[in-house]
PDB file of N, CA and C in Angstrom:
ATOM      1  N   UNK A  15      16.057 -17.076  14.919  1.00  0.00           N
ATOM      2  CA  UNK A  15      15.996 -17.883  13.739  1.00  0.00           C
ATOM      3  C   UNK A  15      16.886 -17.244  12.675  1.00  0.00           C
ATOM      4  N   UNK A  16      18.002 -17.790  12.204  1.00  0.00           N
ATOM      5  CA  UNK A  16      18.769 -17.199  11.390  1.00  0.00           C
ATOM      6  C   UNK A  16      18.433 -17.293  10.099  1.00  0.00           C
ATOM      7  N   UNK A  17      18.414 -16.337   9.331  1.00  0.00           N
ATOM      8  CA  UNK A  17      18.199 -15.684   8.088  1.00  0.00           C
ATOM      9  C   UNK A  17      16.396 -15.354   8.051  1.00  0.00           C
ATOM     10  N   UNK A  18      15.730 -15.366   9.180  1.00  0.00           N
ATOM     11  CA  UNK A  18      14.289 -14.268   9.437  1.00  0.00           C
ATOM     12  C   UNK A  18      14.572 -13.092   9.433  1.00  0.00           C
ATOM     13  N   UNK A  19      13.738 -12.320   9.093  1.00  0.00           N
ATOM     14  CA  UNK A  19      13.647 -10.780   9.672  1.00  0.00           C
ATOM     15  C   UNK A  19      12.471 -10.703   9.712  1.00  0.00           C
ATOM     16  N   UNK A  20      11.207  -9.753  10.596  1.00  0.00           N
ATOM     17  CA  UNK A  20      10.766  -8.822  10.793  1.00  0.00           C
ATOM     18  C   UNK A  20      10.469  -7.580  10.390  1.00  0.00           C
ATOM     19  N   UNK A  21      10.143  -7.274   9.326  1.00  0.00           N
ATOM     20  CA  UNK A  21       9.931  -5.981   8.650  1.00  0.00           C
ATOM     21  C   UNK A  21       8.274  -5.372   8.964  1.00  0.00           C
ATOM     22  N   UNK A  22       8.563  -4.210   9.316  1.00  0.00           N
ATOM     23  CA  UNK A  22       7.366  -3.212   9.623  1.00  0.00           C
ATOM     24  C   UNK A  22       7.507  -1.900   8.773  1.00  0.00           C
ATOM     25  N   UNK A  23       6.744  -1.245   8.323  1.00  0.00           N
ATOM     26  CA  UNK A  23       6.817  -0.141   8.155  1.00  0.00           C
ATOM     27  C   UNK A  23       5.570   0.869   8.973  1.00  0.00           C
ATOM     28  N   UNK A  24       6.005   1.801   9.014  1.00  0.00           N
ATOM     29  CA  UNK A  24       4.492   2.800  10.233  1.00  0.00           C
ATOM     30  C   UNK A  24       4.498   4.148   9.778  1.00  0.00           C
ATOM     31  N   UNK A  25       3.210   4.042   9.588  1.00  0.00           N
ATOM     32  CA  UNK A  25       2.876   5.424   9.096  1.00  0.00           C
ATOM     33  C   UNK A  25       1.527   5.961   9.968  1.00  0.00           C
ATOM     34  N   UNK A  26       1.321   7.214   9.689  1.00  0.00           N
ATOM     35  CA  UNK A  26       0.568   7.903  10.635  1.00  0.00           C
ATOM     36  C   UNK A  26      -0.862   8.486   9.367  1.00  0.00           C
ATOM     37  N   UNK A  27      -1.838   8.122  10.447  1.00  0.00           N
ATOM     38  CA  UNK A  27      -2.908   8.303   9.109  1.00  0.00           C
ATOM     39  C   UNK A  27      -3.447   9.114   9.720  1.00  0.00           C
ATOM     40  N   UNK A  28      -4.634   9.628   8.977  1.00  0.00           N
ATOM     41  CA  UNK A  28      -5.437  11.234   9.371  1.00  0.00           C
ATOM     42  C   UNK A  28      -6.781  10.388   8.469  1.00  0.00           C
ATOM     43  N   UNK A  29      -7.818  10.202   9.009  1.00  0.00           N
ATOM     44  CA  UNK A  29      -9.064  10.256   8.352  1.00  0.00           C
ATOM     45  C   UNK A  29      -8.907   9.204   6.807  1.00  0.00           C
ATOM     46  N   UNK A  30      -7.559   7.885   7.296  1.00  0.00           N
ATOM     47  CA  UNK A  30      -8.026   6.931   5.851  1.00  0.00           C
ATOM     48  C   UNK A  30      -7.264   7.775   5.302  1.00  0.00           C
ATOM     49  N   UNK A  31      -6.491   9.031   5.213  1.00  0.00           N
ATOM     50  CA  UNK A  31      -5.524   9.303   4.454  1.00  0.00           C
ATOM     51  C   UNK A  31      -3.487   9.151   5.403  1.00  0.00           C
ATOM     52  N   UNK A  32      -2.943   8.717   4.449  1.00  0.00           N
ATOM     53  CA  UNK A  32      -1.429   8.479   4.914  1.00  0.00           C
ATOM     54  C   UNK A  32      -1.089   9.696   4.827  1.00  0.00           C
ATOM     55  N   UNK A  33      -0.269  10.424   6.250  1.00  0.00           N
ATOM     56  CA  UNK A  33      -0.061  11.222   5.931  1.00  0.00           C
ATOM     57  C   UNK A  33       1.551  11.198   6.459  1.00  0.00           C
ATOM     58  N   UNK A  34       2.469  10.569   7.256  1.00  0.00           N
ATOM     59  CA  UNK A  34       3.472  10.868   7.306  1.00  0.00           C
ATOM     60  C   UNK A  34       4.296   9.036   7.420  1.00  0.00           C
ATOM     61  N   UNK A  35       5.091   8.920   7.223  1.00  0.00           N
ATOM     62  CA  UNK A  35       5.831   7.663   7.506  1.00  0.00           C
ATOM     63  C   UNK A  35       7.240   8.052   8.032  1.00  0.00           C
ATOM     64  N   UNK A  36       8.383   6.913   7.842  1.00  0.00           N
ATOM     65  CA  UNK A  36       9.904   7.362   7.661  1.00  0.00           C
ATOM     66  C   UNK A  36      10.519   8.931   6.884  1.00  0.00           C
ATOM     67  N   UNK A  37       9.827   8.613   5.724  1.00  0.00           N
ATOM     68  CA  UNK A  37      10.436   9.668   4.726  1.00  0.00           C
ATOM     69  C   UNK A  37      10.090  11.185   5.654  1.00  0.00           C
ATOM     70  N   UNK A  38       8.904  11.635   5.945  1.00  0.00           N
ATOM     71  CA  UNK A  38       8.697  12.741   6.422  1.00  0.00           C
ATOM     72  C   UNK A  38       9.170  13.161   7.908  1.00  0.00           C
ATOM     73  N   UNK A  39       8.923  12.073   8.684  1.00  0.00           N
ATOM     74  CA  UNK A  39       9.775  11.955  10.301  1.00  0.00           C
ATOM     75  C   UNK A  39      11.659  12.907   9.912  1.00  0.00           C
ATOM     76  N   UNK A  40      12.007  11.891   8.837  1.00  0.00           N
ATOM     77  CA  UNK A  40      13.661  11.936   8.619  1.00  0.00           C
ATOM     78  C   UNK A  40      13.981  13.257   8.467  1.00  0.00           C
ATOM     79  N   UNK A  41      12.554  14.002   7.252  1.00  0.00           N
ATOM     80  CA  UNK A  41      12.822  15.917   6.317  1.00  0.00           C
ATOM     81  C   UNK A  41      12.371  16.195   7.760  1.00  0.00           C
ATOM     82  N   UNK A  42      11.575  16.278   8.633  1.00  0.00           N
ATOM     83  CA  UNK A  42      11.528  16.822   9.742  1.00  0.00           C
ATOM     84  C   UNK A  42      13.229  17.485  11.081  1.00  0.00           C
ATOM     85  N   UNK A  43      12.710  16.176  11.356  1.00  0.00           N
ATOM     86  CA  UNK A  43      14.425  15.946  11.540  1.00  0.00           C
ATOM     87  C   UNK A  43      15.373  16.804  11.092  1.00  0.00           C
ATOM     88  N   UNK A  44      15.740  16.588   9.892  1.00  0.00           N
ATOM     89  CA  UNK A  44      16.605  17.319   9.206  1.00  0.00           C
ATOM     90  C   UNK A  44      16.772  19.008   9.173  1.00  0.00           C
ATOM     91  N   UNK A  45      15.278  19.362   9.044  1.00  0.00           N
ATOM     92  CA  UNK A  45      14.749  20.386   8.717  1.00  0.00           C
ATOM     93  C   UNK A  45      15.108  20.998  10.426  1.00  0.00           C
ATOM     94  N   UNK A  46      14.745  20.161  11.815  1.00  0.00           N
ATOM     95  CA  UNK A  46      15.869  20.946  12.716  1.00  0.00           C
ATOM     96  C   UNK A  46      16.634  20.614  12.648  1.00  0.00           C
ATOM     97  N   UNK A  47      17.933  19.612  12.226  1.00  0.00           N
ATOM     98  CA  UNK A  47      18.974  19.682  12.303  1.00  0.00           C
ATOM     99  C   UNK A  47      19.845  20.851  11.281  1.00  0.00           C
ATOM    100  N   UNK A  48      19.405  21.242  10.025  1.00  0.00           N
ATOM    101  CA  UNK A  48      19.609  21.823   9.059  1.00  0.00           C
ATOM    102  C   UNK A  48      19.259  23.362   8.835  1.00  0.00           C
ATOM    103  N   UNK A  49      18.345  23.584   9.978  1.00  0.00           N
ATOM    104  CA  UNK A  49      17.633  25.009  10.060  1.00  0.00           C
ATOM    105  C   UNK A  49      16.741  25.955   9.099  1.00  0.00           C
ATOM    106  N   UNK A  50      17.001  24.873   8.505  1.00  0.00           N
ATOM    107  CA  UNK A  50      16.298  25.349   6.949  1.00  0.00           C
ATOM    108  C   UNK A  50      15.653  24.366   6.151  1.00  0.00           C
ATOM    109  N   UNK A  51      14.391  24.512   5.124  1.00  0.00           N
ATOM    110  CA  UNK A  51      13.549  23.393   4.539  1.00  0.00           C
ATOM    111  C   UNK A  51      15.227  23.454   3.568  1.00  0.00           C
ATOM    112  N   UNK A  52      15.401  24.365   2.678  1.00  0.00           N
ATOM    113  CA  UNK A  52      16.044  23.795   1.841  1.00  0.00           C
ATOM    114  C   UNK A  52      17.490  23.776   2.295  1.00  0.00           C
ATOM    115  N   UNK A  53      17.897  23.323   2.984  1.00  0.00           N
ATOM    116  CA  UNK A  53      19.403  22.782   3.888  1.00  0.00           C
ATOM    117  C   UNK A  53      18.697  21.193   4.300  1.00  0.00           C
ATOM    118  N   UNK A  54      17.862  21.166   4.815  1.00  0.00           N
ATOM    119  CA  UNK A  54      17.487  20.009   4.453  1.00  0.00           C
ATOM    120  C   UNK A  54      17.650  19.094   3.027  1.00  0.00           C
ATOM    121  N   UNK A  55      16.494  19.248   2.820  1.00  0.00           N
ATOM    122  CA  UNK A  55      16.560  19.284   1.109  1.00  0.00           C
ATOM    123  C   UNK A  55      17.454  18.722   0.536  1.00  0.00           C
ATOM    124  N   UNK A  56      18.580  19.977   0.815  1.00  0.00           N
ATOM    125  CA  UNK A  56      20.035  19.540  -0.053  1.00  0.00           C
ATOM    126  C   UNK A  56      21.076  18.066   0.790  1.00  0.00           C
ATOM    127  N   UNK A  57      20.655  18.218   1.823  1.00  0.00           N
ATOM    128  CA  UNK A  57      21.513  17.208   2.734  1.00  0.00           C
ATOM    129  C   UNK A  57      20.411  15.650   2.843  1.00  0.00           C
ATOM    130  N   UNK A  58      19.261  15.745   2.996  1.00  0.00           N
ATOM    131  CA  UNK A  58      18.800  14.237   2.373  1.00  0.00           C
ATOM    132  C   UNK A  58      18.870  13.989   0.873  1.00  0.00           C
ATOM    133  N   UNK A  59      19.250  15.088  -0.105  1.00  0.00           N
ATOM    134  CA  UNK A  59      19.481  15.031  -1.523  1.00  0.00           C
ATOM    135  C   UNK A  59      18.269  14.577  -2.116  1.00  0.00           C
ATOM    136  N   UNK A  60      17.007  16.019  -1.897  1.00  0.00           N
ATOM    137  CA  UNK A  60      16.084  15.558  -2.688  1.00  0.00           C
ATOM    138  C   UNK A  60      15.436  17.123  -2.893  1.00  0.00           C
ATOM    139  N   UNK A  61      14.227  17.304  -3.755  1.00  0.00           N
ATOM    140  CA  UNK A  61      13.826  18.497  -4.428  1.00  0.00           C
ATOM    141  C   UNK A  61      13.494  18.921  -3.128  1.00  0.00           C
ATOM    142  N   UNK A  62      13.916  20.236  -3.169  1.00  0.00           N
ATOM    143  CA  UNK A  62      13.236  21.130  -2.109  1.00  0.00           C
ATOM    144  C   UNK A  62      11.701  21.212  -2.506  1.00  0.00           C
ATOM    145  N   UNK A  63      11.397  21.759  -3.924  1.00  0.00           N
ATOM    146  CA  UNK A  63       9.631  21.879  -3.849  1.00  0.00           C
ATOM    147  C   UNK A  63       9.075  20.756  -3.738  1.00  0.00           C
ATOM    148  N   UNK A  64       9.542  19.312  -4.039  1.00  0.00           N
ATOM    149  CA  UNK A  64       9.128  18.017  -3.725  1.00  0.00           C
ATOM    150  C   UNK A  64       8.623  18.418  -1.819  1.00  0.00           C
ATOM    151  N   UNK A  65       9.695  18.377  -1.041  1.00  0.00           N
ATOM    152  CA  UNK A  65       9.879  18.385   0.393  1.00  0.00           C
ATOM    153  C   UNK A  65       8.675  19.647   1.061  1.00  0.00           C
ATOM    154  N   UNK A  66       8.320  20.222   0.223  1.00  0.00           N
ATOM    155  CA  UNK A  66       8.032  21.459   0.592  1.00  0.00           C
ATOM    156  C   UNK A  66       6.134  21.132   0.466  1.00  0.00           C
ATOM    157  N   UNK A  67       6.176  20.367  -0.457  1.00  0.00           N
ATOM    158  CA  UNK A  67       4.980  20.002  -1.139  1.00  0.00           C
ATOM    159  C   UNK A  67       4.437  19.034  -0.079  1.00  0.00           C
ATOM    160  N   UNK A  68       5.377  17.922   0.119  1.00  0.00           N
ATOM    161  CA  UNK A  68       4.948  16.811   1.186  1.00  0.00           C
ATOM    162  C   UNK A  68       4.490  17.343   2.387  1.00  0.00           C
ATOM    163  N   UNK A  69       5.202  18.627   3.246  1.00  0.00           N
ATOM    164  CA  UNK A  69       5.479  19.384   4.212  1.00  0.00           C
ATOM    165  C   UNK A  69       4.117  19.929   4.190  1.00  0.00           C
ATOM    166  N   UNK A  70       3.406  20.827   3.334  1.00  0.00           N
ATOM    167  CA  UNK A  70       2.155  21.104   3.336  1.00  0.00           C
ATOM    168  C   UNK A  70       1.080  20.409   3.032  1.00  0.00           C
ATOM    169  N   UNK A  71       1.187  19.271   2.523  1.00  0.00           N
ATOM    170  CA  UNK A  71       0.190  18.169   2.095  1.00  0.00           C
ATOM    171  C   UNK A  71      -0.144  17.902   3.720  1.00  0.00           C
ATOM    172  N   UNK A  72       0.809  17.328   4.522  1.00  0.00           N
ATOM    173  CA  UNK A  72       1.027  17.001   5.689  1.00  0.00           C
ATOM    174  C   UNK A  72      -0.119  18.041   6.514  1.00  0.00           C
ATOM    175  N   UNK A  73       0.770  19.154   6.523  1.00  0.00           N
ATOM    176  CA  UNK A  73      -0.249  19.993   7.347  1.00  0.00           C
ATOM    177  C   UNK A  73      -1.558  20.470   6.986  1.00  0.00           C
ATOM    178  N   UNK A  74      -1.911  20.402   5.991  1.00  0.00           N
ATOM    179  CA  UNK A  74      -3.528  20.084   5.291  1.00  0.00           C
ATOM    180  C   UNK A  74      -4.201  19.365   5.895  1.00  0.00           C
ATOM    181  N   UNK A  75      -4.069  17.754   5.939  1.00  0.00           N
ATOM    182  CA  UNK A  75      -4.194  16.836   6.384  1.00  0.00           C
ATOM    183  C   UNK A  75      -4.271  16.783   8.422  1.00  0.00           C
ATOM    184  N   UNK A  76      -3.437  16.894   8.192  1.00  0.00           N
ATOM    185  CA  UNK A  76      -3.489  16.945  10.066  1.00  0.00           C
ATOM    186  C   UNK A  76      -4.115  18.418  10.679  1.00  0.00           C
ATOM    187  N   UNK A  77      -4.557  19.137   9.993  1.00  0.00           N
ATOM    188  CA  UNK A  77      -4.655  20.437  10.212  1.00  0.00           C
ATOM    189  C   UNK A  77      -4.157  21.488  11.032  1.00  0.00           C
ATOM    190  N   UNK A  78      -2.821  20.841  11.081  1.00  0.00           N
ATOM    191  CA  UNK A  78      -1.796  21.526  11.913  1.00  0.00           C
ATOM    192  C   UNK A  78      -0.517  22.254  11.286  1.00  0.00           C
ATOM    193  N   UNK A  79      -0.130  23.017  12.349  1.00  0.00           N
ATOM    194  CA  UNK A  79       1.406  23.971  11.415  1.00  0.00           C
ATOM    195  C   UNK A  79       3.002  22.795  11.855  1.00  0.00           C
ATOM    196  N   UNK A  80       3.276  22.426  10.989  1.00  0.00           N
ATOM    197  CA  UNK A  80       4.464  21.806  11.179  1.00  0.00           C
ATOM    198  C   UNK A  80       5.696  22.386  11.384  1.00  0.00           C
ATOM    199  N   UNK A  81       5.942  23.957  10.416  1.00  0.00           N
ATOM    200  CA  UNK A  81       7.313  24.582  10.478  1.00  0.00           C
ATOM    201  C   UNK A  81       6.893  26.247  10.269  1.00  0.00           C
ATOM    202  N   UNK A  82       7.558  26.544  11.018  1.00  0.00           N
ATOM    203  CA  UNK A  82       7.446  28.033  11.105  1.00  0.00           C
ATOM    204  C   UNK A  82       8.822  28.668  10.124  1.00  0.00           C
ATOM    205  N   UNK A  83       8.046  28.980   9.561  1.00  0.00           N
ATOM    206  CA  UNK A  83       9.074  30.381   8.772  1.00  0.00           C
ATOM    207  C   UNK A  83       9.696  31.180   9.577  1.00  0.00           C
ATOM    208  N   UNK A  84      11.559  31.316   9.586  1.00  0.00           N
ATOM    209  CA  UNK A  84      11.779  32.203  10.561  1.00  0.00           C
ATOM    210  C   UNK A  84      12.370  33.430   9.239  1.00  0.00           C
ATOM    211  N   UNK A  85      12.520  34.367   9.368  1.00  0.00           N
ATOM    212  CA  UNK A  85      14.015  34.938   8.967  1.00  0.00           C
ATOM    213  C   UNK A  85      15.128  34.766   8.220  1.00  0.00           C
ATOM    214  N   UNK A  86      15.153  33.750   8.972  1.00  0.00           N
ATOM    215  CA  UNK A  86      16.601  32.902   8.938  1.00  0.00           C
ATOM    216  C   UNK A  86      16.432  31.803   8.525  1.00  0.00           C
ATOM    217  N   UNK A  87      15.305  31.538   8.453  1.00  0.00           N
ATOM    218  CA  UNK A  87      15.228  29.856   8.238  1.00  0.00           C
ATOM    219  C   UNK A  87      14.133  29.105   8.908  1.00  0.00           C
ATOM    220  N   UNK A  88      13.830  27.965   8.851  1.00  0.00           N
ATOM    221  CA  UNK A  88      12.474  27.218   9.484  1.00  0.00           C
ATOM    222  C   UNK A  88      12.946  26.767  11.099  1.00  0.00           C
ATOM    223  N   UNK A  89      11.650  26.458  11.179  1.00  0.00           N
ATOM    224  CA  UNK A  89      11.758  25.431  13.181  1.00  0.00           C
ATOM    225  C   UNK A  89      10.779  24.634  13.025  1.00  0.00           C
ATOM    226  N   UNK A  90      11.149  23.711  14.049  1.00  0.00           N
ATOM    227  CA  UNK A  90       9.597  22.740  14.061  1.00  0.00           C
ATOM    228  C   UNK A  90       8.556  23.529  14.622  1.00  0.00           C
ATOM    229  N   UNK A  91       7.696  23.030  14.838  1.00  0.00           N
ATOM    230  CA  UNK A  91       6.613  23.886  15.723  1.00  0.00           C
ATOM    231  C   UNK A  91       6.569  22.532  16.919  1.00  0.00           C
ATOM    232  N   UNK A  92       5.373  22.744  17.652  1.00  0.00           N
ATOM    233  CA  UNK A  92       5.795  21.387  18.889  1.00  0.00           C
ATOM    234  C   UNK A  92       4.779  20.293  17.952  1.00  0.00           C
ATOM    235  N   UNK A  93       3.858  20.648  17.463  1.00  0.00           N
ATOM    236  CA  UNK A  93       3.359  19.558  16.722  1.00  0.00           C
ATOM    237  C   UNK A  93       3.850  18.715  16.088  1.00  0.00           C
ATOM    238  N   UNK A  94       4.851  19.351  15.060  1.00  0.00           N
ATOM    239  CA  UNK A  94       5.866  18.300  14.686  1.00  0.00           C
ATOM    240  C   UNK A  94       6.910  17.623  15.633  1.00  0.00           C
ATOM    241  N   UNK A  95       7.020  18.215  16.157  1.00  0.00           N
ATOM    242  CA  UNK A  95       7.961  17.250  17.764  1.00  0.00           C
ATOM    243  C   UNK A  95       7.265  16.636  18.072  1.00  0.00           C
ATOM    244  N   UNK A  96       5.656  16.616  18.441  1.00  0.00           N
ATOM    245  CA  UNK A  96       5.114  15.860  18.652  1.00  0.00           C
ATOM    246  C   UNK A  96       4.889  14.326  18.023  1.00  0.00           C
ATOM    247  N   UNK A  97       4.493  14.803  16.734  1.00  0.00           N
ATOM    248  CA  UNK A  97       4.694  13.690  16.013  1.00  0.00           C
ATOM    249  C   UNK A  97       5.819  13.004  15.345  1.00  0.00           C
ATOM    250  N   UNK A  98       6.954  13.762  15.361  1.00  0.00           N
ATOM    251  CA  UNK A  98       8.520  12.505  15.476  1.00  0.00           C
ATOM    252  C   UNK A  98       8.492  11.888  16.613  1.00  0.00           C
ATOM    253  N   UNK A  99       7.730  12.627  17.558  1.00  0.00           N
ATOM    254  CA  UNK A  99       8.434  11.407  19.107  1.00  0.00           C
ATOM    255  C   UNK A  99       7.226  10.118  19.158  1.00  0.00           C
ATOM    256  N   UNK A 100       5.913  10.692  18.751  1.00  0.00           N
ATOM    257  CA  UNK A 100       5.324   9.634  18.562  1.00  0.00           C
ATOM    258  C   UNK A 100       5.797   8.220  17.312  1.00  0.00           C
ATOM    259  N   UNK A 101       5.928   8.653  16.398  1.00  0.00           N
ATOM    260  CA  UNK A 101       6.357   8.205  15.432  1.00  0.00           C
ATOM    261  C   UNK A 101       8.044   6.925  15.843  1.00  0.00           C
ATOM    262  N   UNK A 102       8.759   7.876  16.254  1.00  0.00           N
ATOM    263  CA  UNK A 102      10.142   7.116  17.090  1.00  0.00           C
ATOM    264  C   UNK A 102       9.856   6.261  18.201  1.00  0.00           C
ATOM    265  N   UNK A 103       8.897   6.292  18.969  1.00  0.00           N
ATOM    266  CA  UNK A 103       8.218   5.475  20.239  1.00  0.00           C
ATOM    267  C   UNK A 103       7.762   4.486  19.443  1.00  0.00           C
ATOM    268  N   UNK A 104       6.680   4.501  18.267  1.00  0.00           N
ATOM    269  CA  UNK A 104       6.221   3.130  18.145  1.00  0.00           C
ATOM    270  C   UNK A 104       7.200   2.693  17.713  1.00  0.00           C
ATOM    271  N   UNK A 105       8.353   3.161  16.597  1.00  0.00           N
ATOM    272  CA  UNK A 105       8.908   2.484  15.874  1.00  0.00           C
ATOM    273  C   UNK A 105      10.178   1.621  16.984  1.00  0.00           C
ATOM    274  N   UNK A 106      10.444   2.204  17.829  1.00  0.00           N
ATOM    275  CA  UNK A 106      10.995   1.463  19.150  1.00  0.00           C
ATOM    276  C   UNK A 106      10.430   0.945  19.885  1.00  0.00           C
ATOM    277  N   UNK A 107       9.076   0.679  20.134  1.00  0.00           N
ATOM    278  CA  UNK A 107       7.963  -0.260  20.838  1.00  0.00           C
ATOM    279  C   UNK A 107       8.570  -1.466  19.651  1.00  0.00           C
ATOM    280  N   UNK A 108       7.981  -1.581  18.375  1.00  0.00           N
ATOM    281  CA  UNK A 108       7.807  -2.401  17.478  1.00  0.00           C
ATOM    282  C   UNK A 108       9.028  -2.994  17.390  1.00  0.00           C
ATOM    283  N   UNK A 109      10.271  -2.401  17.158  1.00  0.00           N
ATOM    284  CA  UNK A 109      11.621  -2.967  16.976  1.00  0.00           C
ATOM    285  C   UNK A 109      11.655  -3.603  18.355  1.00  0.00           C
ATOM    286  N   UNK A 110      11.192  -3.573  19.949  1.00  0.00           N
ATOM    287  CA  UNK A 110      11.698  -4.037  21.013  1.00  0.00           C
ATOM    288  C   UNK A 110      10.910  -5.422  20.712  1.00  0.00           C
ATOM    289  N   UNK A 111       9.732  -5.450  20.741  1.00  0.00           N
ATOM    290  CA  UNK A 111       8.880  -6.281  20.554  1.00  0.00           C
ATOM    291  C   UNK A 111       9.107  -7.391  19.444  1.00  0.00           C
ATOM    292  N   UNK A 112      10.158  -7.293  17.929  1.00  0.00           N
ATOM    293  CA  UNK A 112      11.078  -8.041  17.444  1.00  0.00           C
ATOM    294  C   UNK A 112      12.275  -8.777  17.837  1.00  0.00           C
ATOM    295  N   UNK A 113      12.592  -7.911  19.048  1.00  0.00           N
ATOM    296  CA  UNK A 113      13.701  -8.858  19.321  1.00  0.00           C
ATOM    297  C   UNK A 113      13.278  -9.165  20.954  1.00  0.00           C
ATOM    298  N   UNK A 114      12.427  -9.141  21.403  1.00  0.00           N
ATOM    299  CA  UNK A 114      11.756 -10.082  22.575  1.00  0.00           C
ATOM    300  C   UNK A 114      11.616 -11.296  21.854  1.00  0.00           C
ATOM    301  N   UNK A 115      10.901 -11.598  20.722  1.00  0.00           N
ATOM    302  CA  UNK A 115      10.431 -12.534  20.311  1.00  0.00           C
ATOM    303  C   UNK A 115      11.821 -13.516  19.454  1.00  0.00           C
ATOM    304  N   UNK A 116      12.650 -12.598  19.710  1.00  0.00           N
ATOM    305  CA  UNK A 116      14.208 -13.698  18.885  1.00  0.00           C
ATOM    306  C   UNK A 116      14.261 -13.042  17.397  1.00  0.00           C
ATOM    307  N   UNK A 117      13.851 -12.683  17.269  1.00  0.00           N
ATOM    308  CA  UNK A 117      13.913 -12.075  15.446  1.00  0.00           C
ATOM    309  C   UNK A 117      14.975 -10.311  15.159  1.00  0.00           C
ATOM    310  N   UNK A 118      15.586 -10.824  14.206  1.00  0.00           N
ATOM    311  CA  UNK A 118      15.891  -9.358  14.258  1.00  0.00           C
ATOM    312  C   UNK A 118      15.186  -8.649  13.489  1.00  0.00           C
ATOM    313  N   UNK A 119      15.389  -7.149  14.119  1.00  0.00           N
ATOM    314  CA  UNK A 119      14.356  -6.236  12.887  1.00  0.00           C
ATOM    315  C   UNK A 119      15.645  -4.863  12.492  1.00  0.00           C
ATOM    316  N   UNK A 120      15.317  -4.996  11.471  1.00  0.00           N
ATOM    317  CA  UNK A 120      16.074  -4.207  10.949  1.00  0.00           C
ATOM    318  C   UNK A 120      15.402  -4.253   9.550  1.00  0.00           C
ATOM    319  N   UNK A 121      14.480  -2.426  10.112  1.00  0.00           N
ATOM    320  CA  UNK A 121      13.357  -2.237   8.758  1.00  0.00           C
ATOM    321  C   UNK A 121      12.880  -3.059   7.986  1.00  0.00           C
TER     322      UNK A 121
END
């Protein structure tokens, strides 16, 4: 159907509280691609103590360790791998399931 879209957004809840969506999947991400919270940070162009804040809110909440302090810089831990791949699966379940049905999705 031309000029429809399909918009979803997905977030991951803990106990009735939101605790991660797009935004945190992406600083994840980043945070291994970047090796560092604040190389991140600077390359999605946003406050490191903002990112840093979300990052532990997160692991409060889920009661899990998301990034290990190295030395040198941060890593995911597998929990957080865990939850980008979950997170990337639905959001590619959901986008397949838009365009089975004829619609495009694009966020």
């Amino acid at each position: 159907m031309p000029g429809v879209r399909v918009c979803a957004r997905i977030f991951i809840e803990c106990g009735g509280i939101r605790v991660a969506g797009r935004g945190l999947v992406e600083a994840l991400e980043a945070i291994e691609r970047e090796g560092s919270i604040r190389g991140a940070a600077r390359a999605l162009g946003i406050n490191y103590r903002r990112l840093l804040s979300r990052i532990h809110r997160a692991e409060r909440v889920l009661g899990v360790k998301l990034i290990d302090v190295t030395g040198s810089g941060s890593r995911l831990t597998e929990e957080a791998r865990r939850l980008i791949r979950a997170f990337r699966e639905l959001e590619a379940l959901v986008g397949g399931k838009c365009v089975e049905a004829g619609f495009e999705c694009n966020d």
